[in-house]
Short mmCIF file of C-alpha atoms in Angstrom, two decimals:
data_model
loop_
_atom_site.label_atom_id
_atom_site.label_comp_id
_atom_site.label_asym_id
_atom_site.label_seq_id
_atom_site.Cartn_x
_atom_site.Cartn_y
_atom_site.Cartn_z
CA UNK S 1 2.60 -48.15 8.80
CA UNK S 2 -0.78 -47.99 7.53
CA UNK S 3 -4.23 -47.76 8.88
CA UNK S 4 -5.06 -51.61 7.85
CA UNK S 5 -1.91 -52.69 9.87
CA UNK S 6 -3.11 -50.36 12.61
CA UNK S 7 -6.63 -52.06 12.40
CA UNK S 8 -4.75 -55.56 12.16
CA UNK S 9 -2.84 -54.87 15.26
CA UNK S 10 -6.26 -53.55 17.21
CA UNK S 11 -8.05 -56.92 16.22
CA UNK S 12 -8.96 -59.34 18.82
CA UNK S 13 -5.60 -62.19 18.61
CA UNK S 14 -7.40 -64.84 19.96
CA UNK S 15 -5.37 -67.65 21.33
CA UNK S 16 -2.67 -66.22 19.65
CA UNK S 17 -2.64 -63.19 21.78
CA UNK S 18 -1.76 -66.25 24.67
CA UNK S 19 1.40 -65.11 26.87
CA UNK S 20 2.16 -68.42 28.41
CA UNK S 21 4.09 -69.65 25.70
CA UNK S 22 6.52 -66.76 25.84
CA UNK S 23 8.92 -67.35 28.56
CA UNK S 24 12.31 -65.39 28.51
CA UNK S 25 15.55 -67.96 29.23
CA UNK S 26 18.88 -67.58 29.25
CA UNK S 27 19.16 -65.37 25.97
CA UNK S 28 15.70 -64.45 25.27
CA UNK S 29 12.79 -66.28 24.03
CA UNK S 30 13.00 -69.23 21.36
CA UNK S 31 10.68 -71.63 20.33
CA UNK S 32 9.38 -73.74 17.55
CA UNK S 33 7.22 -71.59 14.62
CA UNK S 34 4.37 -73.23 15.80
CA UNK S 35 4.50 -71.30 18.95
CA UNK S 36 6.48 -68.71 17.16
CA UNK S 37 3.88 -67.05 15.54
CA UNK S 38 3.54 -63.11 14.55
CA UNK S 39 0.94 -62.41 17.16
CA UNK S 40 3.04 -63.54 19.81
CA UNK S 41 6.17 -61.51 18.26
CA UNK S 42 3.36 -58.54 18.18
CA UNK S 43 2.89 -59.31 22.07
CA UNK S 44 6.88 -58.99 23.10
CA UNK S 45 6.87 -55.79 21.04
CA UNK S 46 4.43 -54.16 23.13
CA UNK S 47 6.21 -55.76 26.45
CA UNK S 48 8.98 -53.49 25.49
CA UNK S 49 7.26 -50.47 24.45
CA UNK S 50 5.51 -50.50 27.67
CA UNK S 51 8.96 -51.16 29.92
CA UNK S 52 10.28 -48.03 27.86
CA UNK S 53 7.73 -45.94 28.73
CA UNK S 54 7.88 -46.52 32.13
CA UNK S 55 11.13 -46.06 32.06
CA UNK S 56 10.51 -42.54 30.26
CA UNK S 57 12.45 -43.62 27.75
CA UNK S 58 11.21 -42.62 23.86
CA UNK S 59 14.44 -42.78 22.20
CA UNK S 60 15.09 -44.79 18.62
CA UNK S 61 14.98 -48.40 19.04
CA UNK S 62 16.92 -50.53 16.11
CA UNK S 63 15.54 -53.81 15.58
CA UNK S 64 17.84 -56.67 13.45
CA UNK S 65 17.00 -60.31 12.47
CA UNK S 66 19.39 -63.51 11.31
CA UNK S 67 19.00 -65.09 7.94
CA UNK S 68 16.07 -67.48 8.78
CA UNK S 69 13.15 -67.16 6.05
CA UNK S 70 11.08 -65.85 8.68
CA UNK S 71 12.98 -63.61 9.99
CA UNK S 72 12.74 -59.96 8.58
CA UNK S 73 8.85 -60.94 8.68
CA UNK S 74 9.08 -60.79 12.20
CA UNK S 75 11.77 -58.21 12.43
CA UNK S 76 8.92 -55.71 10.59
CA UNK S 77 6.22 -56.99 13.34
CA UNK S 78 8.66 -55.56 15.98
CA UNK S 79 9.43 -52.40 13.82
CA UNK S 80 5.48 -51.65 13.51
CA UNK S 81 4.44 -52.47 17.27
CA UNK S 82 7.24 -50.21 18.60
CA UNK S 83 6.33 -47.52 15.88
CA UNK S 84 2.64 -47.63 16.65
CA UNK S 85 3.75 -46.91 19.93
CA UNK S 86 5.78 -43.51 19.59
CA UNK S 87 9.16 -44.68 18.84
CA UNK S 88 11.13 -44.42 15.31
CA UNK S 89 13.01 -47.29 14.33
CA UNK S 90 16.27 -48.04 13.20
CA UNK S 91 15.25 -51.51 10.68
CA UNK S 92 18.65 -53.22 9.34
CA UNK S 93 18.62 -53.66 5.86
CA UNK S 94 19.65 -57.09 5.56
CA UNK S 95 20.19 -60.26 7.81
CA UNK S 96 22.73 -59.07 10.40
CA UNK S 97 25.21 -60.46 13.16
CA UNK S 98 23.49 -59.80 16.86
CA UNK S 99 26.77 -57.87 17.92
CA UNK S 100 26.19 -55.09 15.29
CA UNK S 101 22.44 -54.64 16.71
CA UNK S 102 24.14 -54.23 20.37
CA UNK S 103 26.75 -52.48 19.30
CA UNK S 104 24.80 -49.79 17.27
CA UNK S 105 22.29 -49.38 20.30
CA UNK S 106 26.02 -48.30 22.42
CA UNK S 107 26.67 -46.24 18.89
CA UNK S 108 23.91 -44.13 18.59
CA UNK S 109 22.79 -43.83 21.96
CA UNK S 110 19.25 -45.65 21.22
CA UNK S 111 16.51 -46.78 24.21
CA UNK S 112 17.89 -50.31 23.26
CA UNK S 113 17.06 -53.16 20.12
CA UNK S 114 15.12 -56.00 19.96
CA UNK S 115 17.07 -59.08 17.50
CA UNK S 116 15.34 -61.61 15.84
CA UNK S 117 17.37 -64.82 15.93
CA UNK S 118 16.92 -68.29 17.30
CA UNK S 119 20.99 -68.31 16.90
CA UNK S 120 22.28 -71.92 16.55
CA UNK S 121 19.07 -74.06 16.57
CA UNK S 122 17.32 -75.50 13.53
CA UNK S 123 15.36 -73.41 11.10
CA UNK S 124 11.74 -74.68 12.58
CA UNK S 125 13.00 -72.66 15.51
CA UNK S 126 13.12 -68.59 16.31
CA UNK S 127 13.42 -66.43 18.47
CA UNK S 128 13.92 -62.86 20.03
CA UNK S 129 15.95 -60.98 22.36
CA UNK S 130 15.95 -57.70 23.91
CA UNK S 131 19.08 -55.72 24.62
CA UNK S 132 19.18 -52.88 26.49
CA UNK S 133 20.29 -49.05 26.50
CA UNK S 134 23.75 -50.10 27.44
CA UNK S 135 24.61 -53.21 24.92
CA UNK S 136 24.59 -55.95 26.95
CA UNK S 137 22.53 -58.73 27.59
CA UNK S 138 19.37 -57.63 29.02
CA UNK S 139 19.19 -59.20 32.87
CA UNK S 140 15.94 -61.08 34.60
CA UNK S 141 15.56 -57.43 36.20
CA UNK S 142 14.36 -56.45 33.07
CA UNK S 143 13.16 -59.90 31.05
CA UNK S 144 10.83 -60.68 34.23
CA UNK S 145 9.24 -57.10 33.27
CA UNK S 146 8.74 -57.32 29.98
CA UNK S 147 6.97 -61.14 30.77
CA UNK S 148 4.53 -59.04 33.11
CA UNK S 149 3.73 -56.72 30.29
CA UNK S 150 3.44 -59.06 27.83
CA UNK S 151 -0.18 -58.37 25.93
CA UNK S 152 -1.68 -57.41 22.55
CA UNK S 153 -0.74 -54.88 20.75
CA UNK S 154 -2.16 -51.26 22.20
CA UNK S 155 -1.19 -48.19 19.48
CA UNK S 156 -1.53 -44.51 20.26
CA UNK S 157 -3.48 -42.46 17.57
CA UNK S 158 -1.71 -41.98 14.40
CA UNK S 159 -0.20 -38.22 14.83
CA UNK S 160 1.73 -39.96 17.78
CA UNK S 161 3.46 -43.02 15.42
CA UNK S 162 7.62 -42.97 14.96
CA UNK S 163 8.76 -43.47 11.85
CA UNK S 164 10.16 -46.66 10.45
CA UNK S 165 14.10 -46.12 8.42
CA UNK S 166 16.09 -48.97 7.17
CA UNK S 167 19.34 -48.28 7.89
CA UNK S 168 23.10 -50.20 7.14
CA UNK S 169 24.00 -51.56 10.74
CA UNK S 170 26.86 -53.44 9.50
CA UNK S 171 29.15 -51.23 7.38
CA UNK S 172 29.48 -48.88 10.47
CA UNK S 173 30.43 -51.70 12.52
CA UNK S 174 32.64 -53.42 10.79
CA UNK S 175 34.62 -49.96 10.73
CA UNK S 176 34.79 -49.55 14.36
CA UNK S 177 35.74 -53.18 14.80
CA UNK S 178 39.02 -52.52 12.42
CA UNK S 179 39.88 -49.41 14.34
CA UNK S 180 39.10 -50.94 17.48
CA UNK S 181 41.63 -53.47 16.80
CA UNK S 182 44.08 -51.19 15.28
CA UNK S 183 44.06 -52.89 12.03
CA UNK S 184 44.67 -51.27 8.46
CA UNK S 185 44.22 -52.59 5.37
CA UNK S 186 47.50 -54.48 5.33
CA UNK S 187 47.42 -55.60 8.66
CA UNK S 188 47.22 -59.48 8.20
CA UNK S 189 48.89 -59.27 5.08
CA UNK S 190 50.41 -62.79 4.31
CA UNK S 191 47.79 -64.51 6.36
CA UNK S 192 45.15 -67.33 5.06
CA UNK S 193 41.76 -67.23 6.91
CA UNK S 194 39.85 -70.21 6.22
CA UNK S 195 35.62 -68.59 7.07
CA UNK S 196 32.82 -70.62 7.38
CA UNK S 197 30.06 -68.72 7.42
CA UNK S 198 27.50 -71.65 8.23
CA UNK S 199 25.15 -69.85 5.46
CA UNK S 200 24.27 -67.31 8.76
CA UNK S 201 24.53 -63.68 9.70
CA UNK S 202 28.63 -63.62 9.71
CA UNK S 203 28.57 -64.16 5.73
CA UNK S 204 29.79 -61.19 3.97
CA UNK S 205 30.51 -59.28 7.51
CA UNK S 206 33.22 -61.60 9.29
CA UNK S 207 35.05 -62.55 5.79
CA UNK S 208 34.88 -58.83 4.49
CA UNK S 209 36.54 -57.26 7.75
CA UNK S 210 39.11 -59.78 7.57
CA UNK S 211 39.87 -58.80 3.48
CA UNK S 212 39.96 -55.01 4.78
CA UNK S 213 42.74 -56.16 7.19
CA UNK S 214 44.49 -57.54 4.54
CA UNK S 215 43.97 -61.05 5.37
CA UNK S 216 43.69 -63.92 1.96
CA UNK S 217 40.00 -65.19 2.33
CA UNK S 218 38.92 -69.19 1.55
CA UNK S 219 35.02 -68.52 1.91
CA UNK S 220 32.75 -71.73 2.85
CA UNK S 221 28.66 -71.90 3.41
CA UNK S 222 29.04 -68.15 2.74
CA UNK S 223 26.14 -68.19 0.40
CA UNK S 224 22.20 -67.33 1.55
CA UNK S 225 20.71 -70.51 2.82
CA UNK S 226 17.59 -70.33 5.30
CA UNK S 227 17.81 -74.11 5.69
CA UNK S 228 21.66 -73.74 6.69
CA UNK S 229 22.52 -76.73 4.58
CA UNK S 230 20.37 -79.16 6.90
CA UNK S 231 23.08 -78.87 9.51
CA UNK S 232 22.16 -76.28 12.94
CA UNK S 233 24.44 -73.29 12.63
CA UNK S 234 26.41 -74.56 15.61
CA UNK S 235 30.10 -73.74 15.53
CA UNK S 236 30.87 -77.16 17.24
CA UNK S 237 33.72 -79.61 15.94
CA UNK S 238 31.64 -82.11 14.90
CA UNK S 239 29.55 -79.68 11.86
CA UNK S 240 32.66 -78.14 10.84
CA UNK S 241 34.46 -81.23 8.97
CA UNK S 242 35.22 -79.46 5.98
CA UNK S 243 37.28 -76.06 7.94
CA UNK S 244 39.09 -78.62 9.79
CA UNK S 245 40.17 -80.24 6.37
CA UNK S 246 41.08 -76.92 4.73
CA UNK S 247 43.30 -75.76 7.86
CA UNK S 248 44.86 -79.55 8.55
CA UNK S 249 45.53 -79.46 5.05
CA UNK S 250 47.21 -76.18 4.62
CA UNK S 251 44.96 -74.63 2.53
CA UNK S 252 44.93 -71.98 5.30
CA UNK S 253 46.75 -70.97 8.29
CA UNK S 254 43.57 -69.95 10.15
CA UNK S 255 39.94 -71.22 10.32
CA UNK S 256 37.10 -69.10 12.13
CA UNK S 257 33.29 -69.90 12.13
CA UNK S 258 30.38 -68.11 13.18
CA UNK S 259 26.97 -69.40 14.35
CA UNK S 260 23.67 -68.54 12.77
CA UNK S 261 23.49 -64.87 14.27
CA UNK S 262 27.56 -64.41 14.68
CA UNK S 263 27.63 -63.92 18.34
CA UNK S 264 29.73 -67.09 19.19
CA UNK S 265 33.12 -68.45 17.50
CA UNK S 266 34.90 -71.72 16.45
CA UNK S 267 38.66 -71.43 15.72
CA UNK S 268 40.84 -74.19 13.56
CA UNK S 269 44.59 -74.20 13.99
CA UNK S 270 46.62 -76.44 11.30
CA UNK S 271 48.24 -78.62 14.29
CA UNK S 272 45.75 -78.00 16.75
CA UNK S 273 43.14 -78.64 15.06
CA UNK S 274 39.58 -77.50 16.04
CA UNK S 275 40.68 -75.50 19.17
CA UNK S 276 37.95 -76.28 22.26
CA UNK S 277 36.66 -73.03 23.05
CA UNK S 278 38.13 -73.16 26.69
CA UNK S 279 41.72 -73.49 24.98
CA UNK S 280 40.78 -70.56 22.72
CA UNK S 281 39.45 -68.36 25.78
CA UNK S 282 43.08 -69.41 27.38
CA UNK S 283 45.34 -68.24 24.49
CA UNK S 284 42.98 -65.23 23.24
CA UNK S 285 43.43 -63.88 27.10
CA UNK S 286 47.25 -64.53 27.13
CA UNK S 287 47.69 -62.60 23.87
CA UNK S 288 46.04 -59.58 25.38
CA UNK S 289 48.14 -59.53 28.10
CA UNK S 290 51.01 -59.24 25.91
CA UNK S 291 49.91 -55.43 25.67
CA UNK S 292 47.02 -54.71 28.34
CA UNK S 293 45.73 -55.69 31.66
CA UNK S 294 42.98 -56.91 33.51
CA UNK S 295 41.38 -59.53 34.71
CA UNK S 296 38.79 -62.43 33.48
CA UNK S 297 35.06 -63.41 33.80
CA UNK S 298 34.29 -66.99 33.43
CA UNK S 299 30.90 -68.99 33.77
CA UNK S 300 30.95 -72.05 36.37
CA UNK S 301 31.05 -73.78 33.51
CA UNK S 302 34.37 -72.73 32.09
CA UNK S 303 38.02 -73.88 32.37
CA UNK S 304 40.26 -73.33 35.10
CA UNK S 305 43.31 -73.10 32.96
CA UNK S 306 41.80 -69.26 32.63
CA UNK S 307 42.68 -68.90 36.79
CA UNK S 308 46.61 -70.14 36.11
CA UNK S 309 47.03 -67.46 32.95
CA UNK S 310 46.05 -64.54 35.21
CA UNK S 311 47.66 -65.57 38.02
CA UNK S 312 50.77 -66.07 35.91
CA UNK S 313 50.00 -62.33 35.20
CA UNK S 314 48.68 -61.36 38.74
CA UNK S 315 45.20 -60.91 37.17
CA UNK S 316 41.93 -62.19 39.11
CA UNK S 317 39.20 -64.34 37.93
CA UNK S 318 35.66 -63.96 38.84
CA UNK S 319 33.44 -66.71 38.36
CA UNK S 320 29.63 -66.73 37.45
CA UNK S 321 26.75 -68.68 36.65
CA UNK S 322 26.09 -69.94 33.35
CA UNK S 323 24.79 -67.48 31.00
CA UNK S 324 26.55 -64.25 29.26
CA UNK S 325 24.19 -62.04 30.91
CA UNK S 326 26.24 -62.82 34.49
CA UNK S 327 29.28 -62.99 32.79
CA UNK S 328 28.19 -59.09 31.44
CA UNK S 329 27.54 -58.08 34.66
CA UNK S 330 30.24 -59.07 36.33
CA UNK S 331 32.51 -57.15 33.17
CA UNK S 332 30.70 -54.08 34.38
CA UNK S 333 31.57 -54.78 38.25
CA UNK S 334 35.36 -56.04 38.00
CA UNK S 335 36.08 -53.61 34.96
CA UNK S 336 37.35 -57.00 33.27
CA UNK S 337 39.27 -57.21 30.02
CA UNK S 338 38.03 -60.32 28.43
CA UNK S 339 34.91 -62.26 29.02
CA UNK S 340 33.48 -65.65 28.14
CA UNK S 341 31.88 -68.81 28.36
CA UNK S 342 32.52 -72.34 27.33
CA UNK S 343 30.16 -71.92 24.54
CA UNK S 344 32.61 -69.91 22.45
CA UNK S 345 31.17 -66.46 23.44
CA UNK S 346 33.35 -63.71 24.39
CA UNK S 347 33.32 -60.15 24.81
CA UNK S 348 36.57 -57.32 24.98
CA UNK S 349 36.77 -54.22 27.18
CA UNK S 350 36.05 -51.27 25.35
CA UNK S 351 33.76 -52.96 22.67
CA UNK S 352 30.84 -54.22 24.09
CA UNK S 353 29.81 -55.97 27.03
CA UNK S 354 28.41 -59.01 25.06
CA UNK S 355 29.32 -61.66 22.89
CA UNK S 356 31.15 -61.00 19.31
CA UNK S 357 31.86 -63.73 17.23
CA UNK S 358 33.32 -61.32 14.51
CA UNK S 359 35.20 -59.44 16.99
CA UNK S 360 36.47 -62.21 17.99
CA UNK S 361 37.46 -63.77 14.60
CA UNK S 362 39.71 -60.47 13.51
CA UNK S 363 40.97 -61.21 17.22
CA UNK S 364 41.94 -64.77 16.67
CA UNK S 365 43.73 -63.86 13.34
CA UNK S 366 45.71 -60.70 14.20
CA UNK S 367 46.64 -63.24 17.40
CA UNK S 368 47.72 -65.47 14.55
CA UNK S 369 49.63 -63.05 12.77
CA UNK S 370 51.47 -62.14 15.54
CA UNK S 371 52.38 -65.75 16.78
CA UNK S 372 50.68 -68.73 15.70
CA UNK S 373 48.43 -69.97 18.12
CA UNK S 374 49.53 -73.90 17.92
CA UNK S 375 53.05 -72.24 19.38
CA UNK S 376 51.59 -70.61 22.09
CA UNK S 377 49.15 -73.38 23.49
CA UNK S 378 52.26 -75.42 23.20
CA UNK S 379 53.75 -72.86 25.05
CA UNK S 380 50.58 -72.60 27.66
CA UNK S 381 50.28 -76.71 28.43
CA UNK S 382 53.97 -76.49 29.33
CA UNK S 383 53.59 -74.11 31.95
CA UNK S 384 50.21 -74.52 32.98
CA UNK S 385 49.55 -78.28 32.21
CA UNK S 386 46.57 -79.49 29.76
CA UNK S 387 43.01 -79.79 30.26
CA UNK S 388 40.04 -81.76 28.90
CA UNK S 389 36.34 -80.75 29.49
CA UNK S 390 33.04 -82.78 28.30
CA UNK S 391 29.37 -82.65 28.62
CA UNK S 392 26.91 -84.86 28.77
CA UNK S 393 22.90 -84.15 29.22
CA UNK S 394 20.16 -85.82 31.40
CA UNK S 395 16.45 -85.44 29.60
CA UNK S 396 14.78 -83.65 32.41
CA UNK S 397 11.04 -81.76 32.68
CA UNK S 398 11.27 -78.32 33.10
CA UNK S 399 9.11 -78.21 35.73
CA UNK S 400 11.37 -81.11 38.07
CA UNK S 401 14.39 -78.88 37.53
CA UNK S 402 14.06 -77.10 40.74
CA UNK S 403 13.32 -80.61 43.00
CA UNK S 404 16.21 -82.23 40.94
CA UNK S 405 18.52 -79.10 42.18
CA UNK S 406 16.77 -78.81 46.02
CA UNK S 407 17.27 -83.28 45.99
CA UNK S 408 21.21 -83.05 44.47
CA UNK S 409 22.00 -80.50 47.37
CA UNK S 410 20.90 -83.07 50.04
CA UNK S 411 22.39 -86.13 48.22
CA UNK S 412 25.97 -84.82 47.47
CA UNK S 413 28.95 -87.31 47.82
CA UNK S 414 31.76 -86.91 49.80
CA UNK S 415 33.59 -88.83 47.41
CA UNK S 416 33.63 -88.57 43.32
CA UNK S 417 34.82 -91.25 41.07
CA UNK S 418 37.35 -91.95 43.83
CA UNK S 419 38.19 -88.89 44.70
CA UNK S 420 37.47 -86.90 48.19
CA UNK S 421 35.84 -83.95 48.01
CA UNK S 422 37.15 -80.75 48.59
CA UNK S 423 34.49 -77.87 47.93
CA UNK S 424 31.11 -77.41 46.79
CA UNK S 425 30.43 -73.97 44.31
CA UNK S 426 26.29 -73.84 44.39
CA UNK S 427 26.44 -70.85 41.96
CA UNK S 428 24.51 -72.24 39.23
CA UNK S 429 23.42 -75.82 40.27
CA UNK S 430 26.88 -77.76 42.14
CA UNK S 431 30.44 -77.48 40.99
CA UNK S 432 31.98 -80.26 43.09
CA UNK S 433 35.88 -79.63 43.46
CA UNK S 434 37.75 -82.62 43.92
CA UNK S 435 41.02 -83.04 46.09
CA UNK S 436 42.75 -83.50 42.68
CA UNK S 437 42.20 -80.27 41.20
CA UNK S 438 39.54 -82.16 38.82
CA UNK S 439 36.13 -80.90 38.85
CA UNK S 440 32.44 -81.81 38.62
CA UNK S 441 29.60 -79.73 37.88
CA UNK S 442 26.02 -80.69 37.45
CA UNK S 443 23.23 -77.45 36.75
CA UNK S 444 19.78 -76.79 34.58
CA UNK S 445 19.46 -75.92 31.35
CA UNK S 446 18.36 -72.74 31.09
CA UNK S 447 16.94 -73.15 27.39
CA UNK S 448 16.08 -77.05 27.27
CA UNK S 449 14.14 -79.69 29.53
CA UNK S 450 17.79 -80.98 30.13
CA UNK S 451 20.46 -81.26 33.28
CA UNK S 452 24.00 -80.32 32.41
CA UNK S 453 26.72 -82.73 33.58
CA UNK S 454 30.31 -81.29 32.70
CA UNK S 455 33.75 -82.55 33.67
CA UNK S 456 37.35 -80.91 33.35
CA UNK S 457 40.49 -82.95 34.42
CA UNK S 458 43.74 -83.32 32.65
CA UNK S 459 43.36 -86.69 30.67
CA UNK S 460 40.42 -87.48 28.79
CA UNK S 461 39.32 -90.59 30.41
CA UNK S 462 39.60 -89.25 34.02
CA UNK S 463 36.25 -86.65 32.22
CA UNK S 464 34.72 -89.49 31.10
CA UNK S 465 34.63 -91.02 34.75
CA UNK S 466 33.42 -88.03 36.30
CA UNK S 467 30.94 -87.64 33.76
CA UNK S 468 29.78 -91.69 34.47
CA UNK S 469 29.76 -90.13 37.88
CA UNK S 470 28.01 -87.47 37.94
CA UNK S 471 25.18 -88.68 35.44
CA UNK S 472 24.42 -91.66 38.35
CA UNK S 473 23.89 -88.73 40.78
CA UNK S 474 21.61 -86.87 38.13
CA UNK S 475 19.55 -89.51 36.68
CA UNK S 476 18.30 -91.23 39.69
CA UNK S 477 16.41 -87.74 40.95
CA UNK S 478 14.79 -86.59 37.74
#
């Protein structure tokens, strides 16, 4: 860092330097580039600096970014703020999955990392997270602080500056992930991964560790694209037509897929098909119970078919609210072995309290290897019966979210789409259990003016019903 960046950082930001746009949701702050502008980055930089020093905290900080075109731009905004202010950075190289930030802050016993990635949305959008000391998601203990100290950039003199390294986050990583797993170099030998990188962070990371385990490799959208091919990097079923072909096909026996910053995963399986990411959660759990124990974190939001696996196993559930952050927490508390969220995000015991979509993809193939996972969700809807979950949204202000909640409380049914009644969960919005072991659940976005409406039941058009349902209760109030 120079003295003109110094200066730059001293000089008066203007309405740039304005904190009310920067509001910290349910995995950081995102927003448009519009609002998404260096100063503001500059601003968030300082917010941690500040919480670190209160803290007493001057260790390293690494700070990573996804493979948006802005993205190392802002990355070195972060680096400078946080150097200016005493501490030496640890600057990936390149474009890197969110998990290998965390995990390197675990690794090398840092003060914590700040990422920047707006992680599935559209490249007009960005954003940043912090992540604390111990890996996981940082919790509104700690993002409500660094909104109070959001504010320009302040830098000590420059004898008291850190120094600024780029360093490989991923190779180091990808190693531990390998050994982590127990998996050698002909490991998944005789196994076809299909990878879709969705041109983000996972591209040369997820379909590399899988090579080193052995495993035959059919790359797509592993190439650098900031645009991501037009499409959001959204491992959903409906953007990943051409995975689904190459697995249905048998081209492969496998299909993974990342999202932009490869913290989330979407699984193929050649009869399956695209596997819904609370059938995945199911069968990823009942593989590691083959050789460990422990129980499961869920959000609200997540299937029930995870309850009847660990009580086949006499494991316990714990349920949270929506968000990985809870789901982190309660990992910590219940000493869980698996967490996750409907979303495709999961975290292991022993790895990480957070979500690892590459973790998770040398998971889902060594699972693979071991028994193919069409057998045992075959295996899992005979004894456990089969599920079906939706979601539909209702356009809703930010600012009515909390009357909409306070009005739905009051107004509650004791009847759903026919059905009594049985309980009422209010841990994130209201999970209405029905009499028929259905459910209904209807909570805030935490990262768009929207209400969630989900559904599970066992038949598709009994979710559609409760969805019809549950959107009439929803709409009227907004």
């Amino acid at each position: 860092m120079d003295d003109e960046f110094a200066a730059d950082l001293l000089a008066d930001g203007g309405t740039e330097y304005d904190a009310s746009a920067i509001t910290f949701g349910t995995d950081g702050w995102r927003a448009m580039l519009d609002e998404f502008t260096a100063p503001r980055v500059r601003m968030v930089g300082q917010a941690v600096a500040d919480y670190l020093e209160a803290e007493g905290d001057d260790r390293p900080v690494a700070v990573g970014y996804d493979a948006r075109d802005t993205s190392r731009g802002f990355a070195e905004e972060l680096a400078r703020v946080l150097c200016a202010n005493g501490h030496d950075i640890l600057l990936s190289e390149r474009d890197c999955p969110t998990p290998a930030v965390a995990w390197t802050v675990t690794d090398r016993d840092l003060a914590g990392a700040l990422m920047i990635t707006a992680s599935h949305n559209p490249p007009e959008y960005n954003g940043v997270k912090f992540v604390p000391d111990d890996g996981a998601p940082a919790l509104p203990a700690v993002t409500d602080r660094l909104e109070d100290n959001l504010r320009a950039p302040d830098p000590l003199p420059e004898p008291g500056w850190g120094a600024v390294d780029e360093a490989d986050l991923v190779g180091p990583y990808v190693d531990h992930l390998l050994g982590f797993l127990g998996l050698g170099d002909d490991s998944l030998a005789g196994l076809t991964v299909a990878y879709d990188a969705m041109h983000g962070s996972g591209r040369g990371v997820t379909d590399r560790a899988l090579e080193r385990a052995g495993a035959e490799v059919i790359r797509l959208r592993t190439d650098d694209d900031p645009t991501f091919g037009g499409t959001p990097p959204e491992p959903s079923e409906d953007r990943l037509d051409a995975l689904v072909s190459r697995v249905t096909d048998g081209d492969a026996d496998l299909g993974v897929a990342n999202d932009g910053d490869a913290d989330r995963i979407g699984v193929v399986a050649p009869e399956e098909g695209y596997v819904d990411a609370n059938l995945l959660f199911t069968v990823l759990y009942d593989h590691l119970l083959d050789s460990r124990s422990g129980g499961a974190v869920r959000t609200v939001s997540t299937t029930f078919l995870v309850d009847r696996v660990a009580e086949a196993h006499g494991e316990s559930v714990t349920e949270t609210a929506v968000g990985f952050k809870w789901v982190a927490e309660a990992m910590a508390e219940t000493d869980a072995l698996l967490g996750g969220e409907e979303s495709g995000g999961f975290g292991v015991r022993g790895h990480l309290r957070n979500k690892d979509g590459v973790l998770l993809a040398l998971l889902a193939a060594k699972a693979e290897h071991e028994e193919r996972l069409d057998h045992r969700l075959g295996w899992l809807r005979e004894e456990h019966g089969d599920i079906h979950q939706d979601r539909v949204s209702v356009d809703c202000p930010d600012d009515r979210k909390a009357a909409v909640v306070a009005e739905l409380g009051e107004t509650l049914p004791d009847q759903v789409a026919g059905v009594e009644v049985d309980q009422v969960n209010d841990v994130d919005g209201f999970k209405v259990l029905l009499a028929d072991g259905t459910w209904l659940l209807m909570r805030p976005s935490g990262t768009e003016p929207k209400m969630r409406v989900y559904a599970e039941a066992g038949d598709p058009a009994r979710v559609a019903a409760l969805l019809t349902a549950g959107r009439e209760l929803v709409e009227p109030l907004v």
